[in-house]
XYZ file of C-alpha atoms in Angstrom:
363
model
C 54.205 199.053 13.478
C 51.823 199.540 10.559
C 54.608 200.813 8.302
C 56.781 197.699 8.582
C 57.606 196.212 5.182
C 55.989 192.813 5.829
C 52.766 194.395 7.088
C 52.634 196.810 4.168
C 52.964 193.925 1.701
C 50.300 191.900 3.535
C 47.923 194.866 3.602
C 48.416 195.505 -0.088
C 47.798 191.840 -0.879
C 44.525 191.781 1.082
C 43.294 195.039 -0.424
C 44.231 193.994 -3.966
C 41.852 191.040 -3.614
C 38.867 193.056 -2.419
C 39.713 193.523 1.251
C 38.353 191.646 4.236
C 34.831 191.593 2.811
C 36.084 189.161 0.149
C 37.620 186.644 2.532
C 36.130 183.187 3.109
C 33.341 182.307 5.541
C 35.381 181.216 8.577
C 37.652 184.251 8.320
C 34.550 186.450 8.133
C 33.214 184.740 11.248
C 36.303 185.565 13.291
C 36.451 189.109 11.916
C 32.832 189.547 13.031
C 33.781 188.332 16.513
C 36.569 190.916 16.566
C 34.229 193.647 15.322
C 36.201 194.295 12.142
C 33.224 193.127 10.083
C 29.545 193.512 10.942
C 27.400 190.457 11.640
C 25.105 191.836 8.932
C 27.815 190.790 6.479
C 27.777 187.143 7.572
C 25.340 184.515 6.355
C 22.934 183.210 8.962
C 23.982 180.410 11.340
C 20.651 179.968 13.151
C 20.894 178.103 16.471
C 17.188 177.317 16.204
C 18.000 174.691 13.542
C 18.495 172.360 16.524
C 14.778 172.684 17.305
C 13.765 171.009 14.030
C 12.653 167.362 14.159
C 15.553 164.916 13.961
C 14.314 163.459 10.670
C 14.582 166.823 8.898
C 17.358 166.574 6.253
C 19.032 169.843 7.315
C 19.003 169.129 11.054
C 22.543 169.714 12.446
C 22.389 166.388 14.283
C 22.566 164.662 10.883
C 25.919 166.255 10.089
C 29.305 164.574 10.384
C 30.431 164.877 14.009
C 33.171 167.486 13.349
C 30.794 169.652 11.298
C 28.100 169.314 13.938
C 30.368 170.254 16.819
C 31.659 173.340 14.983
C 28.177 174.447 13.894
C 27.071 174.248 17.542
C 29.235 177.047 19.066
C 29.169 179.049 15.819
C 25.371 179.071 16.027
C 25.469 180.287 19.611
C 27.966 183.059 18.909
C 26.092 184.151 15.779
C 22.756 184.017 17.595
C 24.011 186.261 20.395
C 25.926 188.489 17.935
C 28.866 188.181 20.279
C 31.460 190.851 19.512
C 34.669 191.920 21.210
C 33.764 194.758 23.558
C 36.509 196.996 22.193
C 34.624 197.105 18.880
C 31.571 198.679 20.502
C 30.916 202.404 19.865
C 32.821 204.713 22.181
C 30.420 206.286 24.725
C 32.259 209.559 24.119
C 30.762 209.607 20.627
C 32.313 210.460 17.309
C 31.664 207.011 15.832
C 35.004 205.651 17.086
C 35.418 202.279 18.757
C 36.727 201.727 22.249
C 39.782 199.933 20.887
C 41.965 201.871 18.415
C 43.362 198.581 17.075
C 39.900 197.544 15.848
C 39.452 200.941 14.230
C 42.846 200.581 12.530
C 42.000 197.089 11.263
C 38.728 198.353 9.811
C 40.550 201.115 8.015
C 43.311 198.846 6.706
C 41.278 195.775 5.730
C 38.098 197.351 4.337
C 37.989 199.231 1.054
C 34.971 201.247 2.165
C 33.896 202.916 5.378
C 32.565 200.500 8.005
C 29.494 202.627 8.684
C 28.375 202.694 5.038
C 29.685 199.316 3.807
C 27.446 197.115 1.667
C 27.082 194.237 4.143
C 24.524 192.448 1.953
C 27.228 192.135 -0.717
C 29.720 190.906 1.882
C 27.585 187.837 2.542
C 28.024 186.499 -0.996
C 31.458 187.554 -2.249
C 34.653 185.513 -1.981
C 37.974 186.339 -3.626
C 38.739 184.047 -6.546
C 41.927 182.764 -4.912
C 39.831 181.464 -1.977
C 36.755 180.348 -3.895
C 37.586 176.653 -4.135
C 33.949 175.534 -4.035
C 31.632 178.240 -5.422
C 28.188 178.486 -3.828
C 25.405 177.289 -6.118
C 22.378 179.352 -7.036
C 20.028 177.377 -4.781
C 22.286 177.851 -1.763
C 22.583 181.586 -2.447
C 18.774 181.882 -2.591
C 18.422 179.951 0.673
C 20.955 182.258 2.322
C 18.997 185.285 1.107
C 15.816 183.790 2.578
C 17.613 183.308 5.916
C 18.876 186.910 5.770
C 15.261 188.036 5.359
C 14.303 185.861 8.318
C 17.049 187.500 10.408
C 15.650 190.974 9.617
C 11.907 190.265 9.588
C 11.487 187.206 11.798
C 9.786 189.242 14.522
C 8.367 187.557 17.596
C 8.700 184.076 16.092
C 12.427 184.474 15.535
C 12.963 185.940 18.996
C 11.111 183.065 20.683
C 12.791 180.365 18.574
C 16.205 181.941 19.040
C 15.897 181.982 22.815
C 15.077 178.281 22.815
C 17.782 177.514 20.257
C 20.433 179.362 22.235
C 19.409 177.603 25.450
C 19.741 174.214 23.729
C 23.118 175.131 22.233
C 24.517 176.224 25.574
C 23.268 173.065 27.267
C 24.738 170.924 24.468
C 28.092 172.731 24.595
C 28.352 172.205 28.326
C 27.486 168.523 27.910
C 30.156 168.150 25.213
C 32.712 169.841 27.461
C 32.005 167.449 30.325
C 32.004 164.336 28.118
C 35.398 165.263 26.684
C 36.947 166.670 29.874
C 37.050 170.094 28.155
C 39.287 168.744 25.391
C 36.387 168.724 22.880
C 36.425 166.932 19.554
C 39.085 169.152 17.943
C 40.871 172.505 18.222
C 38.281 174.430 16.172
C 35.325 173.746 18.411
C 37.584 173.752 21.486
C 38.413 177.431 20.918
C 34.801 178.298 20.081
C 33.344 176.374 23.045
C 35.790 178.200 25.280
C 34.605 181.523 23.882
C 30.956 180.499 24.352
C 31.587 179.760 28.033
C 33.123 183.236 28.346
C 30.278 184.885 26.411
C 27.560 183.021 28.311
C 28.837 184.479 31.570
C 28.082 187.911 30.181
C 24.506 186.954 29.304
C 23.717 184.868 32.386
C 25.369 187.396 34.676
C 22.893 190.057 33.638
C 25.381 192.017 31.577
C 23.232 191.817 28.474
C 20.726 189.723 26.553
C 20.923 187.116 23.846
C 19.687 189.489 21.180
C 22.615 191.853 21.025
C 26.093 192.620 22.269
C 26.080 192.345 26.083
C 28.038 194.665 28.315
C 31.484 193.395 29.207
C 32.140 192.658 32.919
C 35.563 192.668 34.556
C 37.772 189.718 33.660
C 37.373 188.033 37.046
C 33.612 187.752 36.549
C 34.163 185.672 33.425
C 36.692 183.315 34.998
C 34.110 180.656 35.916
C 35.109 177.110 36.824
C 34.090 176.047 33.308
C 36.355 178.622 31.717
C 39.256 177.703 33.992
C 38.859 174.031 33.046
C 38.963 175.050 29.388
C 42.175 177.005 29.983
C 43.834 173.965 31.550
C 43.172 171.958 28.386
C 44.565 174.464 25.877
C 48.116 172.995 26.083
C 46.694 169.644 24.907
C 46.550 171.156 21.421
C 49.862 173.022 21.398
C 53.336 171.786 20.583
C 56.561 173.499 19.576
C 58.338 172.376 16.403
C 61.564 173.591 14.839
C 59.742 176.431 13.092
C 57.487 177.514 15.945
C 54.247 176.794 17.771
C 51.759 174.407 16.162
C 48.136 173.459 16.779
C 47.358 170.066 15.191
C 43.923 168.823 14.148
C 43.584 166.649 17.240
C 45.078 166.427 20.703
C 47.466 163.772 19.441
C 47.395 160.284 17.920
C 48.729 158.364 20.894
C 46.330 155.407 20.913
C 46.290 155.080 17.129
C 50.088 155.065 16.849
C 50.534 152.664 19.753
C 48.060 150.170 18.295
C 49.996 149.984 15.026
C 53.352 149.855 16.799
C 52.171 146.827 18.774
C 51.071 145.056 15.604
C 54.434 145.794 13.968
C 56.298 144.308 16.937
C 54.121 141.196 16.736
C 54.552 140.810 12.998
C 58.327 141.112 13.395
C 58.378 138.375 16.060
C 60.064 140.664 18.585
C 57.479 140.569 21.374
C 59.247 138.029 23.561
C 62.493 139.985 23.331
C 60.844 143.016 24.946
C 58.560 141.655 27.688
C 58.463 144.880 29.700
C 57.538 146.861 26.606
C 54.636 144.494 25.895
C 53.262 144.436 29.439
C 53.482 148.198 29.839
C 51.914 148.770 26.423
C 49.045 146.484 27.376
C 48.528 148.493 30.568
C 48.579 151.711 28.548
C 45.963 150.489 26.066
C 43.843 149.259 28.948
C 43.916 152.717 30.543
C 43.232 154.392 27.199
C 39.971 152.531 26.700
C 37.297 155.197 27.216
C 35.688 155.293 30.686
C 37.440 152.024 31.595
C 39.372 153.152 34.683
C 37.737 153.563 38.122
C 38.542 157.291 38.049
C 36.978 157.937 34.653
C 33.996 155.679 35.397
C 33.292 157.793 38.494
C 33.357 161.048 36.493
C 30.360 163.052 35.323
C 31.089 161.885 31.776
C 29.866 158.365 32.619
C 26.397 159.776 33.289
C 26.019 160.640 29.610
C 26.144 156.957 28.642
C 22.438 156.627 29.390
C 20.350 156.057 26.285
C 18.313 159.242 26.764
C 21.496 161.315 26.992
C 22.996 159.706 23.903
C 19.844 160.467 21.922
C 19.676 164.049 23.169
C 23.301 164.845 22.312
C 23.661 162.689 19.176
C 26.378 160.466 20.606
C 27.057 156.764 20.203
C 28.165 154.652 23.147
C 31.574 155.821 24.382
C 32.168 153.282 27.155
C 34.632 150.594 26.053
C 35.690 152.207 22.790
C 39.163 153.404 21.900
C 39.974 156.977 20.816
C 42.403 158.356 18.270
C 44.347 160.094 21.026
C 43.593 159.795 24.751
C 40.775 158.469 26.904
C 40.146 162.022 28.169
C 39.155 163.006 24.615
C 36.085 160.837 25.066
C 35.230 160.232 21.399
C 35.331 156.543 20.365
C 36.202 155.995 16.704
C 35.368 152.821 14.809
C 38.749 152.172 13.193
C 40.658 153.247 16.320
C 38.522 150.873 18.390
C 39.191 148.077 15.905
C 42.965 148.620 15.965
C 43.046 149.070 19.758
C 41.111 145.851 20.273
C 43.365 144.018 17.806
C 46.456 145.178 19.687
C 44.987 144.147 23.042
C 44.095 140.682 21.767
C 47.553 140.189 20.270
C 49.241 141.237 23.516
C 47.098 138.931 25.667
C 48.544 135.966 23.771
C 52.081 136.749 24.958
C 53.355 134.925 28.025
C 54.922 138.090 29.478
C 51.563 139.883 29.455
C 49.754 136.865 30.878
C 52.260 136.729 33.761
C 51.841 140.463 34.415
C 48.057 140.074 34.464
C 48.313 137.087 36.825
C 50.616 138.998 39.150
C 48.264 141.974 39.133
C 45.325 139.708 39.943
C 47.210 138.044 42.759
C 48.197 141.429 44.169
C 44.576 142.613 44.125
């Protein structure tokens, strides 16, 4: 209920700081997806940046991996101007949206009418309480140049955008396969999942990549890719004493185990817990990326070829250790170092050697 005390206080707080137009960039992005803000009020995230030569300083492939993998689906969703269908104009007319909740959010969170809002201003303003790192003058000018490109790019922009979107979609699907639909973290996991849903609309003929496609029935969007994404959502969810959480990774299982092993060794307790040591060794062996027969036979192994690694800006995954699980698929240098250290320490123990000998004899 809109008149509940907590909601009234929240609404007043938002409006007292300029409304939704003064929120930070990621919040604006999600509000644009919902249709509460217009994409005209968001700075450009051009997917065609991926078409630049790799040596170009601003090429997304030169970004830190987490930044790169978030820019990727954001670029696709911005490039298609994907918007929740309920935010589209009602065919009955009158300027209303299909979904009354979207209309209510626009009225509550914006200080001016959606139809006449100054979206050019929206691109640059951030409430002082959120403005931790103010945008410099050069960056603001570059964003204005990109806004001009979005409006006046003509045939060049349309052609480049089609190619950029095609590359993004291909890259997203490759990332999904290489990580078993876990993806590098929860931010790009959610966005990749939305891209798979949105791409069904475009590829299914429900619209084009230049605007908001028509929305098909839910069943038409439930592709195998989307279903695989759904199965991996619980990887990022856990319930604590104060409610549901979504951490910054799908766990820290391998990382924690590696340090626990080293602590046991340093304490001289390994021989007192032989089963613990042998089972931990087996766990770390399974956690090594693409090391098991099942994982080596998966489609992810095909991306270990040099050409694939160059195309998708990935280092070698095979043989590395992750922060969390082997399904995550991202080897990390310090996690690999600690995992290897733990493995080497465990191999020195007689209990592990016996377990390995027994396993070899059984094979």
